[in-house]
Every structure is written in C-alpha cells, then in structure tokens.
PDB file of C-alpha atoms in Angstrom:
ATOM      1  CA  UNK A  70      -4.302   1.131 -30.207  1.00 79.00           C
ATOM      2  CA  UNK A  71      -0.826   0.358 -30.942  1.00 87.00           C
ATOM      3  CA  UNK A  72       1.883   1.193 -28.194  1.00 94.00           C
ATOM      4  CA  UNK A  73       5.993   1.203 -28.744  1.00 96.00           C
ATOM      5  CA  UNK A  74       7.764  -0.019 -26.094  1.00 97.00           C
ATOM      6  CA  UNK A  75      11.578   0.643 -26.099  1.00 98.00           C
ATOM      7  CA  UNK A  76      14.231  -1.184 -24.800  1.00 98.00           C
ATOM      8  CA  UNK A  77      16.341   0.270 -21.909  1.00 97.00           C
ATOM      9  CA  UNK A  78      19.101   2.588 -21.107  1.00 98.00           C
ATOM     10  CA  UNK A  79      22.426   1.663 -22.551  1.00 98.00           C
ATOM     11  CA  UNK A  80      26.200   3.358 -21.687  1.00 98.00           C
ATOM     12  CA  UNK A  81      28.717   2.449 -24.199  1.00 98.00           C
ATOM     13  CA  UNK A  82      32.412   2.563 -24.976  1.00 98.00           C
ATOM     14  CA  UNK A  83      33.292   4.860 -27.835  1.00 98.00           C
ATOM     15  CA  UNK A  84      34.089   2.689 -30.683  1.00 97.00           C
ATOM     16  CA  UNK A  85      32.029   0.457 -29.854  1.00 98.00           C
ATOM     17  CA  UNK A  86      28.078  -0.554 -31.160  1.00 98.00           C
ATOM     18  CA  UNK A  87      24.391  -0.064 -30.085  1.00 98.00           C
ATOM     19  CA  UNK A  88      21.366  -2.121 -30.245  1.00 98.00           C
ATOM     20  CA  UNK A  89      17.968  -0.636 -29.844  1.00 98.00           C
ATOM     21  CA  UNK A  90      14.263  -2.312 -30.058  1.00 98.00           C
ATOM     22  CA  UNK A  91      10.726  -1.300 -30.172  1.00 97.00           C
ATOM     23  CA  UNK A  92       8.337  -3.440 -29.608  1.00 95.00           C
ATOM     24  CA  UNK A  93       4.581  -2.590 -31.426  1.00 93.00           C
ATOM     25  CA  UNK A  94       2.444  -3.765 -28.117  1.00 89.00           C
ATOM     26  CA  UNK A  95      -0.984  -3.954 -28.581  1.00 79.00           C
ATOM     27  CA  UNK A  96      -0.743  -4.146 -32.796  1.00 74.00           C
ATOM     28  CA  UNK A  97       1.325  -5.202 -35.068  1.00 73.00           C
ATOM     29  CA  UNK A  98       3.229  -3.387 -37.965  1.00 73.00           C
ATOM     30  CA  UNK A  99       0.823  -4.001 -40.451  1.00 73.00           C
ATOM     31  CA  UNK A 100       1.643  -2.152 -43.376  1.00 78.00           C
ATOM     32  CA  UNK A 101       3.694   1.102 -41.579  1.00 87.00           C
ATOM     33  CA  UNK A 102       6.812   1.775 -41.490  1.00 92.00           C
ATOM     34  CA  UNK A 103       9.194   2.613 -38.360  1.00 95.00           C
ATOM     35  CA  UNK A 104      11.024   5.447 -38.287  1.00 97.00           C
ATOM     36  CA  UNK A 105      14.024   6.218 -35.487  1.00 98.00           C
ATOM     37  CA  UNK A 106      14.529   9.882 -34.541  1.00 98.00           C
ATOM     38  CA  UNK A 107      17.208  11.023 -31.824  1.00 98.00           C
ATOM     39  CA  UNK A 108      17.476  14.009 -29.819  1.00 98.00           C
ATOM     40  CA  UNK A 109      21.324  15.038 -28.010  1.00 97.00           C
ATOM     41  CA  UNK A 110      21.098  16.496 -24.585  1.00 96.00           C
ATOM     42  CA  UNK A 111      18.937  19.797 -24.729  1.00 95.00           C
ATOM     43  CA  UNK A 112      18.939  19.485 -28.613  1.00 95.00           C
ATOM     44  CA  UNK A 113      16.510  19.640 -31.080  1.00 96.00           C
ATOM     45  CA  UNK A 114      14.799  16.001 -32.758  1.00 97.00           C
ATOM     46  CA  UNK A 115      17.018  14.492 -35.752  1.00 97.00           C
ATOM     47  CA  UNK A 116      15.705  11.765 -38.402  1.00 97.00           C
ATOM     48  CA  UNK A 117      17.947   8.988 -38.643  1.00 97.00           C
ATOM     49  CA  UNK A 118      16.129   6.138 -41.031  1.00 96.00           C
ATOM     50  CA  UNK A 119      12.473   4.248 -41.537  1.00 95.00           C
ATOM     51  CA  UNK A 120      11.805   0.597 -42.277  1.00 94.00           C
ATOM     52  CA  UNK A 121       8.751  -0.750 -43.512  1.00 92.00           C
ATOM     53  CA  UNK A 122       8.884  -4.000 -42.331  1.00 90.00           C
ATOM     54  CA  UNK A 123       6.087  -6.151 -44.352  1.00 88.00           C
ATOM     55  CA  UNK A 124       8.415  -4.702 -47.709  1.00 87.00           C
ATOM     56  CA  UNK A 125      11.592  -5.075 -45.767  1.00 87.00           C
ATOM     57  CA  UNK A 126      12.352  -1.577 -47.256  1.00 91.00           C
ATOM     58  CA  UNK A 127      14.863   0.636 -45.563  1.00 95.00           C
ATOM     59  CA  UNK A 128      15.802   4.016 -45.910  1.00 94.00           C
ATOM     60  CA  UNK A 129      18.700   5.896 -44.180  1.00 96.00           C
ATOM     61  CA  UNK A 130      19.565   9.476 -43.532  1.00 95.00           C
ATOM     62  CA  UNK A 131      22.707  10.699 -45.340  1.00 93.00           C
ATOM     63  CA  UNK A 132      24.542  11.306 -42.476  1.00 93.00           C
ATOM     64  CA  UNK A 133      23.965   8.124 -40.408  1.00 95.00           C
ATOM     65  CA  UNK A 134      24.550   5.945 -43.937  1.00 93.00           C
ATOM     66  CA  UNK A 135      27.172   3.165 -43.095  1.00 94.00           C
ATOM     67  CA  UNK A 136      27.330   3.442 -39.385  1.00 97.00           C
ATOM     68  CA  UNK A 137      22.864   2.634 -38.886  1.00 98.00           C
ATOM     69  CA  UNK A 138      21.343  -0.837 -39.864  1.00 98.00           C
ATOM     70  CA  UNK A 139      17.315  -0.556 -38.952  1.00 98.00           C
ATOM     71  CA  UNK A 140      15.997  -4.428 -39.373  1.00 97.00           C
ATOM     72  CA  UNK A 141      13.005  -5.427 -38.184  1.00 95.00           C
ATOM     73  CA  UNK A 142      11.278  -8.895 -37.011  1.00 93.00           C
ATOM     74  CA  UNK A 143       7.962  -9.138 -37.829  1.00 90.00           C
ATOM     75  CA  UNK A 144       7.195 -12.144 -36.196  1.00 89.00           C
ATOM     76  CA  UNK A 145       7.296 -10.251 -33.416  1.00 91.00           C
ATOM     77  CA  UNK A 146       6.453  -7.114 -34.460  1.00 91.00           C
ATOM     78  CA  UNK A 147      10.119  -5.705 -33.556  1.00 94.00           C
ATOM     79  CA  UNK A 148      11.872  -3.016 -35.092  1.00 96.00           C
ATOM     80  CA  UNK A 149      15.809  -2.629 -34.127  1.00 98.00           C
ATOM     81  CA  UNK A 150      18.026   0.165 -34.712  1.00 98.00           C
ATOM     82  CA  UNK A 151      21.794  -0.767 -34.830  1.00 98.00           C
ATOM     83  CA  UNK A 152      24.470   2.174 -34.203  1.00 98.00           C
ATOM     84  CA  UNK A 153      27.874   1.178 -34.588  1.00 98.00           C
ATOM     85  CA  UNK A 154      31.191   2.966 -33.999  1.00 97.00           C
ATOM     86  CA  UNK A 155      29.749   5.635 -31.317  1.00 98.00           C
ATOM     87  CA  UNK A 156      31.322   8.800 -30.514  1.00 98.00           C
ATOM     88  CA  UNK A 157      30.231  10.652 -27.332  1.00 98.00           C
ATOM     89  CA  UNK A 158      28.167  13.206 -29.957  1.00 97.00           C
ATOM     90  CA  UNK A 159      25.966   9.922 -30.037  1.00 98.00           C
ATOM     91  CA  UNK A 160      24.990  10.552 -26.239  1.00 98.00           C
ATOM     92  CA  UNK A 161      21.191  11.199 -27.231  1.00 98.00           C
ATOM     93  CA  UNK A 162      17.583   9.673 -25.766  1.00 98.00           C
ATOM     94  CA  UNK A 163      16.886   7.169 -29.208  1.00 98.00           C
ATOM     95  CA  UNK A 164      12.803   7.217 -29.862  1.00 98.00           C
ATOM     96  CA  UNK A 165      10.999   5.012 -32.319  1.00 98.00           C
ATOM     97  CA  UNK A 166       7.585   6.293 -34.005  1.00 97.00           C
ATOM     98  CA  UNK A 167       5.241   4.858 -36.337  1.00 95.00           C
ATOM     99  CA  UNK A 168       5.630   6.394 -39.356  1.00 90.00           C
ATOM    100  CA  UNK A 169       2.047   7.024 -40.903  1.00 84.00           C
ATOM    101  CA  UNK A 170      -0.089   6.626 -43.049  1.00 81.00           C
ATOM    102  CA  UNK A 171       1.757   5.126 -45.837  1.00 68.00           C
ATOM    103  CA  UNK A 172       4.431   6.000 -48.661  1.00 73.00           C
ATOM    104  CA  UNK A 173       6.394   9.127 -48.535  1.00 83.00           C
ATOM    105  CA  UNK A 174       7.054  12.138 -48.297  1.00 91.00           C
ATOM    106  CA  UNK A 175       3.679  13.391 -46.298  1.00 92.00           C
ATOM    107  CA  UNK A 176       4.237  10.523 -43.350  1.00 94.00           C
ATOM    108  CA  UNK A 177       4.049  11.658 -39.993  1.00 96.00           C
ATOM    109  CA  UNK A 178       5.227  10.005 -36.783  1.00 97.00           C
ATOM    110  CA  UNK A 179       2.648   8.570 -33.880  1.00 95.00           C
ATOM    111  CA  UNK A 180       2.489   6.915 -32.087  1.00 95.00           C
ATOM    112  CA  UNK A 181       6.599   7.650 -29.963  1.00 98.00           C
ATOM    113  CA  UNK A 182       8.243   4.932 -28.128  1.00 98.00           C
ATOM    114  CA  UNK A 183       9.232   6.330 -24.613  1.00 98.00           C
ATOM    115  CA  UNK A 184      12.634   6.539 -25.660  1.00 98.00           C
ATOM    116  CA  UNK A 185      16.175   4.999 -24.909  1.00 98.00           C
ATOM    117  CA  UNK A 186      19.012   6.510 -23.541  1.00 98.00           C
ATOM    118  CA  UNK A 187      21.913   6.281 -25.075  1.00 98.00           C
ATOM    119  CA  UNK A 188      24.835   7.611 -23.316  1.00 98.00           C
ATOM    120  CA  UNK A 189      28.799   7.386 -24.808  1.00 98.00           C
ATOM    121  CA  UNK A 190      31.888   7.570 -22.756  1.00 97.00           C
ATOM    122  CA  UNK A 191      35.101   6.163 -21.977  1.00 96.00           C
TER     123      UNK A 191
ATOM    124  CA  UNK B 829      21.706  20.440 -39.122  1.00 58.00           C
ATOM    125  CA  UNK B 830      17.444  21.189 -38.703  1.00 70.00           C
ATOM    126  CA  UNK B 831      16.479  23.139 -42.278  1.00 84.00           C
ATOM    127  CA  UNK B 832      13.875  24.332 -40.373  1.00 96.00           C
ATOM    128  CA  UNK B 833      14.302  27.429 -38.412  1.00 97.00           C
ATOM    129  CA  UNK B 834      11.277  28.286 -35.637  1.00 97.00           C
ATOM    130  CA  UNK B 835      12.115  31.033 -32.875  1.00 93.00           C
ATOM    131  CA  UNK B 836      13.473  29.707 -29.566  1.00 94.00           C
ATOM    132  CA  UNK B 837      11.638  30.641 -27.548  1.00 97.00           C
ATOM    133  CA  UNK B 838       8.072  32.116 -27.095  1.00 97.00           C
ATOM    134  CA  UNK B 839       5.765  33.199 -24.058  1.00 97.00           C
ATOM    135  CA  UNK B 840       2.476  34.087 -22.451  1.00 96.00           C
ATOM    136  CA  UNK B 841       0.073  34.792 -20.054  1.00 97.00           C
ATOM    137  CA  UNK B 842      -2.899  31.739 -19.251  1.00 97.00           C
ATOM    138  CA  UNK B 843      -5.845  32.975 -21.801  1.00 97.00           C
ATOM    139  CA  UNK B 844      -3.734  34.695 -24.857  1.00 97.00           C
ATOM    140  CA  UNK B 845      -2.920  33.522 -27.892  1.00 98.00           C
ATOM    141  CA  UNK B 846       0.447  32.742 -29.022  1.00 98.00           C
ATOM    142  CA  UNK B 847       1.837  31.641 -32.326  1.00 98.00           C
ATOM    143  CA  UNK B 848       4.778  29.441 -33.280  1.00 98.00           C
ATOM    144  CA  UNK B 849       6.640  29.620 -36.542  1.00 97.00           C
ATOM    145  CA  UNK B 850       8.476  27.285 -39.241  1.00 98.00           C
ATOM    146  CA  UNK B 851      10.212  28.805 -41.319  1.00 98.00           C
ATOM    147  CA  UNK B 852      11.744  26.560 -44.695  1.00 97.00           C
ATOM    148  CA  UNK B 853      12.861  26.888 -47.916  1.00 95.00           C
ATOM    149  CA  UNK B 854      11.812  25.865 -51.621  1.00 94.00           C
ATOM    150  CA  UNK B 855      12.809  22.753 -50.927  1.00 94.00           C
ATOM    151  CA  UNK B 856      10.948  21.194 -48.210  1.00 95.00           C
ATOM    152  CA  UNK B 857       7.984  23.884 -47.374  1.00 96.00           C
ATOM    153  CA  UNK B 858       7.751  25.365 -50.027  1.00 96.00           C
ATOM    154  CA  UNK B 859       7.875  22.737 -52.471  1.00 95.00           C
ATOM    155  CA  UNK B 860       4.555  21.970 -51.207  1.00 95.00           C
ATOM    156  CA  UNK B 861       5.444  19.104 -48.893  1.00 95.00           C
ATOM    157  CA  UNK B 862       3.056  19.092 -45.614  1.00 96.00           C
ATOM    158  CA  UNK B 863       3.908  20.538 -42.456  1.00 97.00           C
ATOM    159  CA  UNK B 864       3.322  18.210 -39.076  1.00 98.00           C
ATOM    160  CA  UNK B 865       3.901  19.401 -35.107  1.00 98.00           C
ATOM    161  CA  UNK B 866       4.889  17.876 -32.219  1.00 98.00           C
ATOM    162  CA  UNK B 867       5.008  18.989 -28.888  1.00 98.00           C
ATOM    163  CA  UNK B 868       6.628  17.034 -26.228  1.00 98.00           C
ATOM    164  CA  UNK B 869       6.230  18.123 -22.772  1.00 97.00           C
ATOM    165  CA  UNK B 870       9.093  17.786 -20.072  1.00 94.00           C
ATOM    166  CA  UNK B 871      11.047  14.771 -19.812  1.00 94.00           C
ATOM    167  CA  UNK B 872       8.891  12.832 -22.321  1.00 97.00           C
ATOM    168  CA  UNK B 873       8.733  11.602 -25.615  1.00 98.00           C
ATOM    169  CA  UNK B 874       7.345  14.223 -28.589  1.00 98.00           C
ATOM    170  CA  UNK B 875       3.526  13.476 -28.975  1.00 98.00           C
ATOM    171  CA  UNK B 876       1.914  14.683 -32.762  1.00 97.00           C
ATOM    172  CA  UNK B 877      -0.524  17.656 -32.287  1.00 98.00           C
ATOM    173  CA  UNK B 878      -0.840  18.823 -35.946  1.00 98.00           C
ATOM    174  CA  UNK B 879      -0.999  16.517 -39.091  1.00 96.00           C
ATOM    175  CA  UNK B 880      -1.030  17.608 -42.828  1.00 95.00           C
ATOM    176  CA  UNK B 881      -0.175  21.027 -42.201  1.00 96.00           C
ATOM    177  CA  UNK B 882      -3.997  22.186 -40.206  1.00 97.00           C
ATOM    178  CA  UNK B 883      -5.791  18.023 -38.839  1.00 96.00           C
ATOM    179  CA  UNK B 884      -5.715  17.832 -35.244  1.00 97.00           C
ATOM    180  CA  UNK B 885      -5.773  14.184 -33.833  1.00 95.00           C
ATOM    181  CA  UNK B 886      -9.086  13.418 -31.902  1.00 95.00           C
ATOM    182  CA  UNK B 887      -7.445  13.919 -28.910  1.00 94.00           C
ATOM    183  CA  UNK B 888      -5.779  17.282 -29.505  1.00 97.00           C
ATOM    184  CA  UNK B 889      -8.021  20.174 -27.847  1.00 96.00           C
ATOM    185  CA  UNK B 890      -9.175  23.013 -30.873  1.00 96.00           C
ATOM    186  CA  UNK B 891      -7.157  25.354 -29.089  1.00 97.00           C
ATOM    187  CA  UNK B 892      -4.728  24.349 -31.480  1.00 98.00           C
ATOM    188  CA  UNK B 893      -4.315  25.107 -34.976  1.00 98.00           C
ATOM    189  CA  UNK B 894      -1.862  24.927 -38.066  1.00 98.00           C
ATOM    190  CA  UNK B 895      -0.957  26.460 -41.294  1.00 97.00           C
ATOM    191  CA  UNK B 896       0.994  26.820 -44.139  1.00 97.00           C
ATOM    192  CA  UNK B 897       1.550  29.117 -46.355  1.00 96.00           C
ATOM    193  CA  UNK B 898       4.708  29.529 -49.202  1.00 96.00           C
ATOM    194  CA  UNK B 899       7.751  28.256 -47.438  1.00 97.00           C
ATOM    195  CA  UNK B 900       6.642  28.609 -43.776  1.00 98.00           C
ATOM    196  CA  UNK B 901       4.139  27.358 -41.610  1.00 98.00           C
ATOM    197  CA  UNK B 902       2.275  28.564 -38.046  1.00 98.00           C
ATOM    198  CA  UNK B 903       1.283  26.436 -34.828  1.00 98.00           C
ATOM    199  CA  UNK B 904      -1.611  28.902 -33.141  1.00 98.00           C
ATOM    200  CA  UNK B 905      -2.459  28.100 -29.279  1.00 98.00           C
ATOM    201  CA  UNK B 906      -5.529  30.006 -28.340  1.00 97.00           C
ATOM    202  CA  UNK B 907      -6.563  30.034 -24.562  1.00 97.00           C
ATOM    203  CA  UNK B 908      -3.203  29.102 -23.236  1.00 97.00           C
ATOM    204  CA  UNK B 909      -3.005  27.088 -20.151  1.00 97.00           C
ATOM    205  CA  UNK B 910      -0.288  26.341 -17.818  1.00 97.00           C
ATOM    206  CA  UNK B 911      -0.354  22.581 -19.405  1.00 96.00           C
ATOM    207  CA  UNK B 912       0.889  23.889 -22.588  1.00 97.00           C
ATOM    208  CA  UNK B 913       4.124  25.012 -21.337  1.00 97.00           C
ATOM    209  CA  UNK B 914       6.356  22.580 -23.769  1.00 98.00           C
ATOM    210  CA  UNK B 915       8.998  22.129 -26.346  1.00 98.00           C
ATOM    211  CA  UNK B 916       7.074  22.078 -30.168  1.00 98.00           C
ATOM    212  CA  UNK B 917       8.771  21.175 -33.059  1.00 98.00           C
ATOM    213  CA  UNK B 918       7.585  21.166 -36.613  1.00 98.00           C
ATOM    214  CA  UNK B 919       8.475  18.294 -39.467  1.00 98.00           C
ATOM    215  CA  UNK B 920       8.445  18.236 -43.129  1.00 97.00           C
ATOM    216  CA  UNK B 921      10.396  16.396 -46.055  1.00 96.00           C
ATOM    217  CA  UNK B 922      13.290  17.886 -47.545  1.00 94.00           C
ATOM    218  CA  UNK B 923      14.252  16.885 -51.803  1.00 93.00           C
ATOM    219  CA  UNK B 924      17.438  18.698 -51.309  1.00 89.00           C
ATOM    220  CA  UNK B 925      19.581  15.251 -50.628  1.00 84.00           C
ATOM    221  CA  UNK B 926      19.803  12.280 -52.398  1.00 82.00           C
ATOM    222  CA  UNK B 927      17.327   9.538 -50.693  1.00 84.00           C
ATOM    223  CA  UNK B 928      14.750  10.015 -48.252  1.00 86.00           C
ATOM    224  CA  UNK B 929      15.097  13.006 -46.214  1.00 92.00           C
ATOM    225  CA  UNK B 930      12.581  13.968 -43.573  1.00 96.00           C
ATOM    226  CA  UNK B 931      13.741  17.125 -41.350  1.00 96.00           C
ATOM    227  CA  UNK B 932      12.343  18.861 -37.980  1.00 97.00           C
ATOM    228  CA  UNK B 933      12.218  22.873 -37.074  1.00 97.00           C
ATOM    229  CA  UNK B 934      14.918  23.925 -34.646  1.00 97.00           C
ATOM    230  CA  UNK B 935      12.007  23.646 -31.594  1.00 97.00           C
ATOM    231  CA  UNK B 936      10.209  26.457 -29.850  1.00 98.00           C
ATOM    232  CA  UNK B 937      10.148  26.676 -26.153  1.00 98.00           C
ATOM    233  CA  UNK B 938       6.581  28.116 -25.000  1.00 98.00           C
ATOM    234  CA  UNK B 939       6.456  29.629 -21.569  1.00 97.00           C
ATOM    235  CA  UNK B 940       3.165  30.084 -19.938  1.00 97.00           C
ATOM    236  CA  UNK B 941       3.698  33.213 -17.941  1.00 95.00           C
TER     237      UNK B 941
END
C-alpha cells in the first residue's frame, strides 16, 4: 500500500521560491499521476497541477501557470512541486495525492501526503 | 474560486441522518463528469470517502453514501457518530477553462450535536 511522505515545514520571504517533495513509500509511481492540492488557513482545498511521471506529462491549473513547475524523479519515486515568486496569499498547508486510476477527467485523489506547511512573510 | 458550492455548515444529533450537498453547473456536474468526497478530520490531511459519484473504498463504513443527479450531487451519513464530526468536500472536473481543470465544493462543516 503506497504511502506519500512530504517534506517539511518551510517559511519563506515574499519574492522568493518553494520546493516541495513527496516521496511514494512503500510503491512506486507506476503508471499514476501526482496531483498537488493546497488549502490557505481555514480555506477550502484548491487544485494546483498533476504529473504523470512514467509519461513525464504535466498539467497546470490556469491560475498557478508560470509561477508552478511539478517534476518528478522516478528513480526515486519523487514528485516535487516548485512555487516561485510567493506572496503571503501563498501561506497554505501544500498536500500531494495520487491521482487515480488513470487518464482524465474521472481521477480521484488517494492516497494524501500529510501535508507541508507553507508559510510567507517578511 | 471553488465552482462548487456545498452549504457551510451542517449538524446533528449521534444516530440521525444528515445530508451534504454539491451543487455545480453544466459544466463540471452536469456535464456528466463524476462526483468524488473527501472528508478530512481536524488537523489532518483530506482522506477519499466517496469515488465515482456512489463506490465507497473498502475501508469506508456503509453509513456513507453518494449521489448525483443533473448538476448536483449528495454525501448521506446515516447513524452519525461523534467520529464523523469533520470538514467534507466534494471534487469534480470542470471543461469551462482551457487545459485540465479539476475543482473542489466550497466544504461542509458537520457538527455532531
């Protein structure tokens, strides 16, 4: 049974970038993709952008387009997600999910990652 | 920015039955795209209780149920306990923007009385 493990909490400099990973413990990718959700501070859950890693395909949500890169290493069955020039709106907890079964648009996400805080301020 | 609109908040006593809506539009419900929930429990990550609009994972007790129907769907809880005091949120796809475009309800808060 395939676990996520994220990396930990990070406080960051507006302006400045983000790394996050998720490690597939216990699996591998195999043929899924990883998708990245975040949720602000009492807010509701927000879809930011999948890979698939064994296609290497990548797909972004409009908004985050040109400020998220999602890579992945598959060697080690590691997905990151890249934020760069934060804004303190960015404070949010940063989860990874499996994104399942297969091809769009019916996926759903499970298993989570634990989550990352992310938190933005001067 | 969610496309999805459920009611903040709902509540009752251990026992009842409560129901949580999802209510879309022609473009993501209704266009016939499934309907998935999530509930996450305090201080945790979401956890998926409801796949393709009405399968419950093995592990998800039959207390719970889903449905969809024209551009909204329903999460039922029968039996409440105190343990399903939680945040739910549903998730669809939306074809309204270019690209890939999945979305997630506004969240219900459930209150076990």
């Amino acid at each position: 049974q395939v676990q996520l493990v994220q990396s930990g909490a990070e406080v960051k400099k507006p302006g400045s970038s983000v790394r996050v990973s998720c490690k597939a413990a216990g699996g591998t990718f195999n043929t899924y993709g990883i998708t990245w959700v975040r949720q602000a501070p009492g807010q509701g859950l927000e879809w930011m952008g999948r890979i698939v890693p064994i296609l290497g395909m990548v797909n972004y949500a409009q908004k985050f387009q040109g400020r998220v890169m999602i890579t992945a290493d598959k060697s080690t069955s590691t997905a990151y997600m890249d934020l760069s020039s934060l804004r303190p709106e960015d404070t949010a907890v940063y989860y990874c999910a499996r994104d399942f079964p297969g091809d769009p648009p019916n996926n759903w996400f499970d298993p989570w990652g634990q989550g990352t805080l992310v938190t933005v301020s001067s | 920015q969610s496309v999805l609109t459920q009611s903040p908040s709902v509540s009752g006593a251990p026992g009842q039955r409560i129901t949580i809506s999802c209510t879309g539009t022609s473009s993501n419900i209704g266009a016939g795209y499934d309907v998935h929930w999530y509930q996450q429990l305090p201080g945790a990550a979401p956890k998926l209780l409801i796949f393709g609009n009405n399968k419950r994972p093995s592990w998800v007790p039959d207390r719970f149920s889903g449905s969809r129907s024209g551009t909204s769907a329903s999460l039922a809880i029968t039996g409440l306990q105190a343990e399903d005091e939680a945040d739910y949120y549903c998730h669809s796809y939306d074809s309204s923007l270019s690209g890939l475009n999945y979305v997630f309800g506004t969240g219900t808060k459930v209150t076990v009385l």
